[in-house]
């Protein structure tokens, strides 16, 4: 169980700045973290306030919100904004940054309906960053003062630069990298619109190869830097995964750490999941088979008790290693497997899966797009889960599959390496093996790992042990919140 705040220990005041928050606005893992981590902190008795843009979905969800401050023209060419507040059932306070000209539009938080970046993103998230910095400074319009400002990804990472160049901070800052690939790059000329001094555009400031980079600003000026898994914290210090920022990260390695994300034990729990056909737990694992039957019916797969189902819920991209699965699919199908695949992404990969399904009716079930209930059914109904990412900052699906007794096959990178223990003689004897791990990002290496998994699946006693080892792990935020609390308290006490 997670530790609650010790008696007599003062609660922390944390401002959590984010560009999305589930369930209202979500494009990826950041939205989940922005919902779950503050709630876990609030459950420990801490005062957590989440600053997020006033997108239409949020404004519609909270019509009775209270307006608490007028921000005004706080930076360069940015539009004025208002701040409103609403208290969630979790105990977290939402601070909505309302600026209709920037946030009330049809489309996603970062892109329009055609998938093109909003042309004014530099101003939209410059405003969000400046507002976060303002609330963490002596110039805040609120009486409440945070002890820690927690910024997330490039969209809020400019805040520490504002605290460095323009404001007097009252809080220490944490910048979390959820995915280093997204660096928030904009033309040099945009600096004039952001109310940052010309001297900030230097190599030791916000300049990045002739552009300004929001994320680099956070990495340069944040008091602490975190990533979403310990191994990813190591990976991004290497040139191959550093996206040009590895030198800076190595320079600041002493303030860099990796903290593994958690999962929601209410939403992702096979014992209570309302989206699967049959609930089960460690003591009733045999009931899992009913979900395999239901998954086959849903995707048109043939009934065959001697055939394992390989499941995958993923963006169909190069990063996720979807091409490796496609390349290994035919040899695996020849050995007698079935695929249950859900996802969308690069058009060539989507088409490749459609063709595989067309050539192998009854053996390959594919749904392009996303369906929450099908995602849960694939986790519960598959025998083996595939996640061969080339890089993976944290990853959640492998933790879902472990919780559901569906051992994953993963590549040794980022959070996958931190959560999946490869089956070896040593790990079997130690009682820690919960999946299958390979290193080389090749179809051949993936194929060998899947073959090892299938061999183990055909040994019921061994397979049940692997399933139980995974299901026994606690990946919940009750556990994951502890290192964040320790980090915040250490910063607040300095």
mmCIF file of N, CA and C in Angstrom, residues 66-138:
data_model
loop_
_atom_site.group_PDB
_atom_site.id
_atom_site.type_symbol
_atom_site.label_atom_id
_atom_site.label_comp_id
_atom_site.label_asym_id
_atom_site.label_seq_id
_atom_site.Cartn_x
_atom_site.Cartn_y
_atom_site.Cartn_z
ATOM 1 N N UNK A 66 -16.101 28.810 -11.135
ATOM 2 C CA UNK A 66 -16.001 30.142 -10.534
ATOM 3 C C UNK A 66 -14.824 30.897 -11.144
ATOM 4 N N UNK A 67 -15.093 32.095 -11.661
ATOM 5 C CA UNK A 67 -14.011 32.922 -12.184
ATOM 6 C C UNK A 67 -13.276 33.570 -11.018
ATOM 7 N N UNK A 68 -11.947 33.406 -11.000
ATOM 8 C CA UNK A 68 -11.191 33.838 -9.826
ATOM 9 C C UNK A 68 -10.121 34.875 -10.133
ATOM 10 N N UNK A 69 -9.785 35.084 -11.407
ATOM 11 C CA UNK A 69 -8.740 36.075 -11.706
ATOM 12 C C UNK A 69 -8.791 36.457 -13.173
ATOM 13 N N UNK A 70 -8.422 37.701 -13.444
ATOM 14 C CA UNK A 70 -8.226 38.174 -14.816
ATOM 15 C C UNK A 70 -6.725 38.271 -15.044
ATOM 16 N N UNK A 71 -6.257 37.550 -16.051
ATOM 17 C CA UNK A 71 -4.814 37.487 -16.291
ATOM 18 C C UNK A 71 -4.329 38.701 -17.065
ATOM 19 N N UNK A 72 -5.083 39.120 -18.090
ATOM 20 C CA UNK A 72 -4.672 40.277 -18.870
ATOM 21 C C UNK A 72 -3.604 39.940 -19.890
ATOM 22 N N UNK A 73 -3.013 40.983 -20.470
ATOM 23 C CA UNK A 73 -1.953 40.779 -21.465
ATOM 24 C C UNK A 73 -0.662 40.461 -20.724
ATOM 25 N N UNK A 74 -0.418 39.179 -20.520
ATOM 26 C CA UNK A 74 0.707 38.815 -19.669
ATOM 27 C C UNK A 74 2.000 38.607 -20.438
ATOM 28 N N UNK A 75 1.936 38.548 -21.750
ATOM 29 C CA UNK A 75 3.182 38.298 -22.478
ATOM 30 C C UNK A 75 3.032 38.646 -23.943
ATOM 31 N N UNK A 76 3.935 39.486 -24.421
ATOM 32 C CA UNK A 76 4.069 39.748 -25.842
ATOM 33 C C UNK A 76 2.756 39.946 -26.558
ATOM 34 N N UNK A 77 2.574 39.194 -27.646
ATOM 35 C CA UNK A 77 1.386 39.327 -28.481
ATOM 36 C C UNK A 77 0.238 38.435 -28.022
ATOM 37 N N UNK A 78 0.379 37.797 -26.886
ATOM 38 C CA UNK A 78 -0.648 36.872 -26.435
ATOM 39 C C UNK A 78 -1.932 37.594 -26.048
ATOM 40 N N UNK A 79 -3.051 36.889 -26.221
ATOM 41 C CA UNK A 79 -4.357 37.434 -25.878
ATOM 42 C C UNK A 79 -4.560 37.415 -24.363
ATOM 43 N N UNK A 80 -5.430 38.290 -23.847
ATOM 44 C CA UNK A 80 -5.739 38.253 -22.412
ATOM 45 C C UNK A 80 -6.520 36.988 -22.071
ATOM 46 N N UNK A 81 -6.498 36.631 -20.802
ATOM 47 C CA UNK A 81 -7.152 35.399 -20.374
ATOM 48 C C UNK A 81 -7.752 35.571 -18.989
ATOM 49 N N UNK A 82 -8.683 34.685 -18.669
ATOM 50 C CA UNK A 82 -9.262 34.621 -17.331
ATOM 51 C C UNK A 82 -8.938 33.270 -16.713
ATOM 52 N N UNK A 83 -8.966 33.236 -15.407
ATOM 53 C CA UNK A 83 -8.725 32.000 -14.682
ATOM 54 C C UNK A 83 -9.996 31.641 -13.924
ATOM 55 N N UNK A 84 -10.473 30.416 -14.125
ATOM 56 C CA UNK A 84 -11.635 29.943 -13.376
ATOM 57 C C UNK A 84 -11.263 28.678 -12.620
ATOM 58 N N UNK A 85 -12.091 28.343 -11.650
ATOM 59 C CA UNK A 85 -11.750 27.265 -10.727
ATOM 60 C C UNK A 85 -12.936 26.345 -10.515
ATOM 61 N N UNK A 86 -12.641 25.045 -10.360
ATOM 62 C CA UNK A 86 -13.670 24.070 -10.020
ATOM 63 C C UNK A 86 -13.018 22.966 -9.194
ATOM 64 N N UNK A 87 -13.735 22.508 -8.193
ATOM 65 C CA UNK A 87 -13.239 21.452 -7.312
ATOM 66 C C UNK A 87 -13.766 20.109 -7.794
ATOM 67 N N UNK A 88 -12.865 19.150 -8.022
ATOM 68 C CA UNK A 88 -13.252 17.819 -8.459
ATOM 69 C C UNK A 88 -13.544 16.925 -7.257
ATOM 70 N N UNK A 89 -14.270 15.838 -7.507
ATOM 71 C CA UNK A 89 -14.591 14.895 -6.437
ATOM 72 C C UNK A 89 -13.332 14.282 -5.827
ATOM 73 N N UNK A 90 -12.255 14.230 -6.607
ATOM 74 C CA UNK A 90 -10.996 13.656 -6.127
ATOM 75 C C UNK A 90 -10.306 14.536 -5.095
ATOM 76 N N UNK A 91 -10.780 15.778 -4.947
ATOM 77 C CA UNK A 91 -10.121 16.727 -4.065
ATOM 78 C C UNK A 91 -9.163 17.647 -4.780
ATOM 79 N N UNK A 92 -8.947 17.412 -6.070
ATOM 80 C CA UNK A 92 -8.085 18.260 -6.895
ATOM 81 C C UNK A 92 -8.871 19.489 -7.344
ATOM 82 N N UNK A 93 -8.206 20.635 -7.390
ATOM 83 C CA UNK A 93 -8.809 21.853 -7.923
ATOM 84 C C UNK A 93 -8.320 22.072 -9.347
ATOM 85 N N UNK A 94 -9.261 22.176 -10.280
ATOM 86 C CA UNK A 94 -8.921 22.511 -11.664
ATOM 87 C C UNK A 94 -8.883 24.022 -11.813
ATOM 88 N N UNK A 95 -7.803 24.530 -12.404
ATOM 89 C CA UNK A 95 -7.699 25.938 -12.773
ATOM 90 C C UNK A 95 -7.757 26.009 -14.290
ATOM 91 N N UNK A 96 -8.835 26.544 -14.823
ATOM 92 C CA UNK A 96 -9.033 26.606 -16.268
ATOM 93 C C UNK A 96 -8.560 27.956 -16.785
ATOM 94 N N UNK A 97 -7.611 27.923 -17.715
ATOM 95 C CA UNK A 97 -7.104 29.139 -18.344
ATOM 96 C C UNK A 97 -7.996 29.434 -19.543
ATOM 97 N N UNK A 98 -8.895 30.389 -19.385
ATOM 98 C CA UNK A 98 -9.897 30.655 -20.408
ATOM 99 C C UNK A 98 -9.441 31.779 -21.325
ATOM 100 N N UNK A 99 -9.292 31.424 -22.586
ATOM 101 C CA UNK A 99 -8.925 32.380 -23.630
ATOM 102 C C UNK A 99 -9.581 31.894 -24.916
ATOM 103 N N UNK A 100 -10.812 32.339 -25.186
ATOM 104 C CA UNK A 100 -11.562 31.806 -26.322
ATOM 105 C C UNK A 100 -10.806 31.861 -27.643
ATOM 106 N N UNK A 101 -10.027 32.908 -27.856
ATOM 107 C CA UNK A 101 -9.304 33.035 -29.115
ATOM 108 C C UNK A 101 -8.254 31.974 -29.336
ATOM 109 N N UNK A 102 -7.794 31.357 -28.260
ATOM 110 C CA UNK A 102 -6.754 30.331 -28.369
ATOM 111 C C UNK A 102 -7.271 28.908 -28.173
ATOM 112 N N UNK A 103 -8.226 28.721 -27.284
ATOM 113 C CA UNK A 103 -8.559 27.361 -26.867
ATOM 114 C C UNK A 103 -9.957 26.898 -27.256
ATOM 115 N N UNK A 104 -10.869 27.805 -27.539
ATOM 116 C CA UNK A 104 -12.233 27.405 -27.881
ATOM 117 C C UNK A 104 -12.367 27.303 -29.392
ATOM 118 N N UNK A 105 -11.970 26.160 -29.912
ATOM 119 C CA UNK A 105 -12.024 25.919 -31.354
ATOM 120 C C UNK A 105 -12.272 24.438 -31.608
ATOM 121 N N UNK A 106 -12.765 24.145 -32.803
ATOM 122 C CA UNK A 106 -13.073 22.765 -33.179
ATOM 123 C C UNK A 106 -11.787 22.077 -33.627
ATOM 124 N N UNK A 107 -11.514 20.935 -33.054
ATOM 125 C CA UNK A 107 -10.294 20.195 -33.359
ATOM 126 C C UNK A 107 -9.662 19.690 -32.085
ATOM 127 N N UNK A 108 -8.421 19.244 -32.181
ATOM 128 C CA UNK A 108 -7.721 18.738 -31.018
ATOM 129 C C UNK A 108 -6.962 19.830 -30.295
ATOM 130 N N UNK A 109 -6.310 19.482 -29.198
ATOM 131 C CA UNK A 109 -5.561 20.497 -28.452
ATOM 132 C C UNK A 109 -4.347 21.034 -29.190
ATOM 133 N N UNK A 110 -3.793 20.251 -30.116
ATOM 134 C CA UNK A 110 -2.578 20.669 -30.817
ATOM 135 C C UNK A 110 -2.763 20.803 -32.323
ATOM 136 N N UNK A 111 -3.779 20.142 -32.853
ATOM 137 C CA UNK A 111 -3.967 20.093 -34.300
ATOM 138 C C UNK A 111 -5.427 20.321 -34.663
ATOM 139 N N UNK A 112 -5.633 20.745 -35.926
ATOM 140 C CA UNK A 112 -7.002 20.903 -36.407
ATOM 141 C C UNK A 112 -7.550 19.546 -36.854
ATOM 142 N N UNK A 113 -8.749 19.559 -37.416
ATOM 143 C CA UNK A 113 -9.391 18.299 -37.775
ATOM 144 C C UNK A 113 -8.710 17.582 -38.931
ATOM 145 N N UNK A 114 -7.826 18.278 -39.662
ATOM 146 C CA UNK A 114 -7.100 17.641 -40.762
ATOM 147 C C UNK A 114 -5.748 17.102 -40.313
ATOM 148 N N UNK A 115 -5.421 17.262 -39.039
ATOM 149 C CA UNK A 115 -4.147 16.769 -38.532
ATOM 150 C C UNK A 115 -3.001 17.742 -38.660
ATOM 151 N N UNK A 116 -3.293 18.999 -38.994
ATOM 152 C CA UNK A 116 -2.256 20.017 -39.107
ATOM 153 C C UNK A 116 -2.115 20.769 -37.785
ATOM 154 N N UNK A 117 -0.862 21.046 -37.409
ATOM 155 C CA UNK A 117 -0.639 21.811 -36.186
ATOM 156 C C UNK A 117 -1.321 23.167 -36.275
ATOM 157 N N UNK A 118 -1.924 23.609 -35.171
ATOM 158 C CA UNK A 118 -2.469 24.959 -35.140
ATOM 159 C C UNK A 118 -1.333 25.951 -35.367
ATOM 160 N N UNK A 119 -1.487 26.897 -36.290
ATOM 161 C CA UNK A 119 -0.377 27.806 -36.618
ATOM 162 C C UNK A 119 0.023 28.733 -35.476
ATOM 163 N N UNK A 120 -0.847 28.907 -34.489
ATOM 164 C CA UNK A 120 -0.531 29.793 -33.364
ATOM 165 C C UNK A 120 -0.186 29.018 -32.088
ATOM 166 N N UNK A 121 0.278 27.782 -32.235
ATOM 167 C CA UNK A 121 0.624 26.987 -31.054
ATOM 168 C C UNK A 121 1.676 27.666 -30.188
ATOM 169 N N UNK A 122 2.583 28.408 -30.811
ATOM 170 C CA UNK A 122 3.615 29.082 -30.022
ATOM 171 C C UNK A 122 2.988 30.069 -29.044
ATOM 172 N N UNK A 123 1.914 30.736 -29.452
ATOM 173 C CA UNK A 123 1.226 31.679 -28.569
ATOM 174 C C UNK A 123 0.299 30.957 -27.595
ATOM 175 N N UNK A 124 -0.380 29.926 -28.067
ATOM 176 C CA UNK A 124 -1.323 29.195 -27.224
ATOM 177 C C UNK A 124 -0.617 28.582 -26.014
ATOM 178 N N UNK A 125 0.542 27.973 -26.275
ATOM 179 C CA UNK A 125 1.236 27.312 -25.175
ATOM 180 C C UNK A 125 2.285 28.213 -24.536
ATOM 181 N N UNK A 126 2.624 29.307 -25.217
ATOM 182 C CA UNK A 126 3.366 30.359 -24.540
ATOM 183 C C UNK A 126 2.518 30.966 -23.437
ATOM 184 N N UNK A 127 1.236 31.191 -23.737
ATOM 185 C CA UNK A 127 0.310 31.720 -22.730
ATOM 186 C C UNK A 127 0.157 30.752 -21.562
ATOM 187 N N UNK A 128 0.004 29.468 -21.864
ATOM 188 C CA UNK A 128 -0.140 28.477 -20.797
ATOM 189 C C UNK A 128 1.107 28.443 -19.916
ATOM 190 N N UNK A 129 2.281 28.483 -20.533
ATOM 191 C CA UNK A 129 3.533 28.472 -19.770
ATOM 192 C C UNK A 129 3.679 29.727 -18.924
ATOM 193 N N UNK A 130 3.349 30.882 -19.518
ATOM 194 C CA UNK A 130 3.494 32.128 -18.774
ATOM 195 C C UNK A 130 2.497 32.186 -17.614
ATOM 196 N N UNK A 131 1.295 31.685 -17.830
ATOM 197 C CA UNK A 131 0.314 31.655 -16.744
ATOM 198 C C UNK A 131 0.790 30.758 -15.607
ATOM 199 N N UNK A 132 1.373 29.612 -15.952
ATOM 200 C CA UNK A 132 1.904 28.714 -14.921
ATOM 201 C C UNK A 132 2.999 29.400 -14.125
ATOM 202 N N UNK A 133 3.903 30.077 -14.837
ATOM 203 C CA UNK A 133 4.987 30.790 -14.160
ATOM 204 C C UNK A 133 4.441 31.907 -13.280
ATOM 205 N N UNK A 134 3.439 32.621 -13.789
ATOM 206 C CA UNK A 134 2.853 33.725 -13.029
ATOM 207 C C UNK A 134 2.283 33.232 -11.697
ATOM 208 N N UNK A 135 1.575 32.098 -11.733
ATOM 209 C CA UNK A 135 0.965 31.562 -10.519
ATOM 210 C C UNK A 135 2.003 31.023 -9.539
ATOM 211 N N UNK A 136 3.225 30.795 -10.029
ATOM 212 C CA UNK A 136 4.310 30.308 -9.174
ATOM 213 C C UNK A 136 5.289 31.418 -8.816
ATOM 214 N N UNK A 137 4.832 32.676 -8.938
ATOM 215 C CA UNK A 137 5.715 33.822 -8.712
ATOM 216 C C UNK A 137 5.103 34.791 -7.705
ATOM 217 N N UNK A 138 5.892 35.782 -7.334
ATOM 218 C CA UNK A 138 5.404 36.823 -6.415
ATOM 219 C C UNK A 138 4.331 37.688 -7.055
#
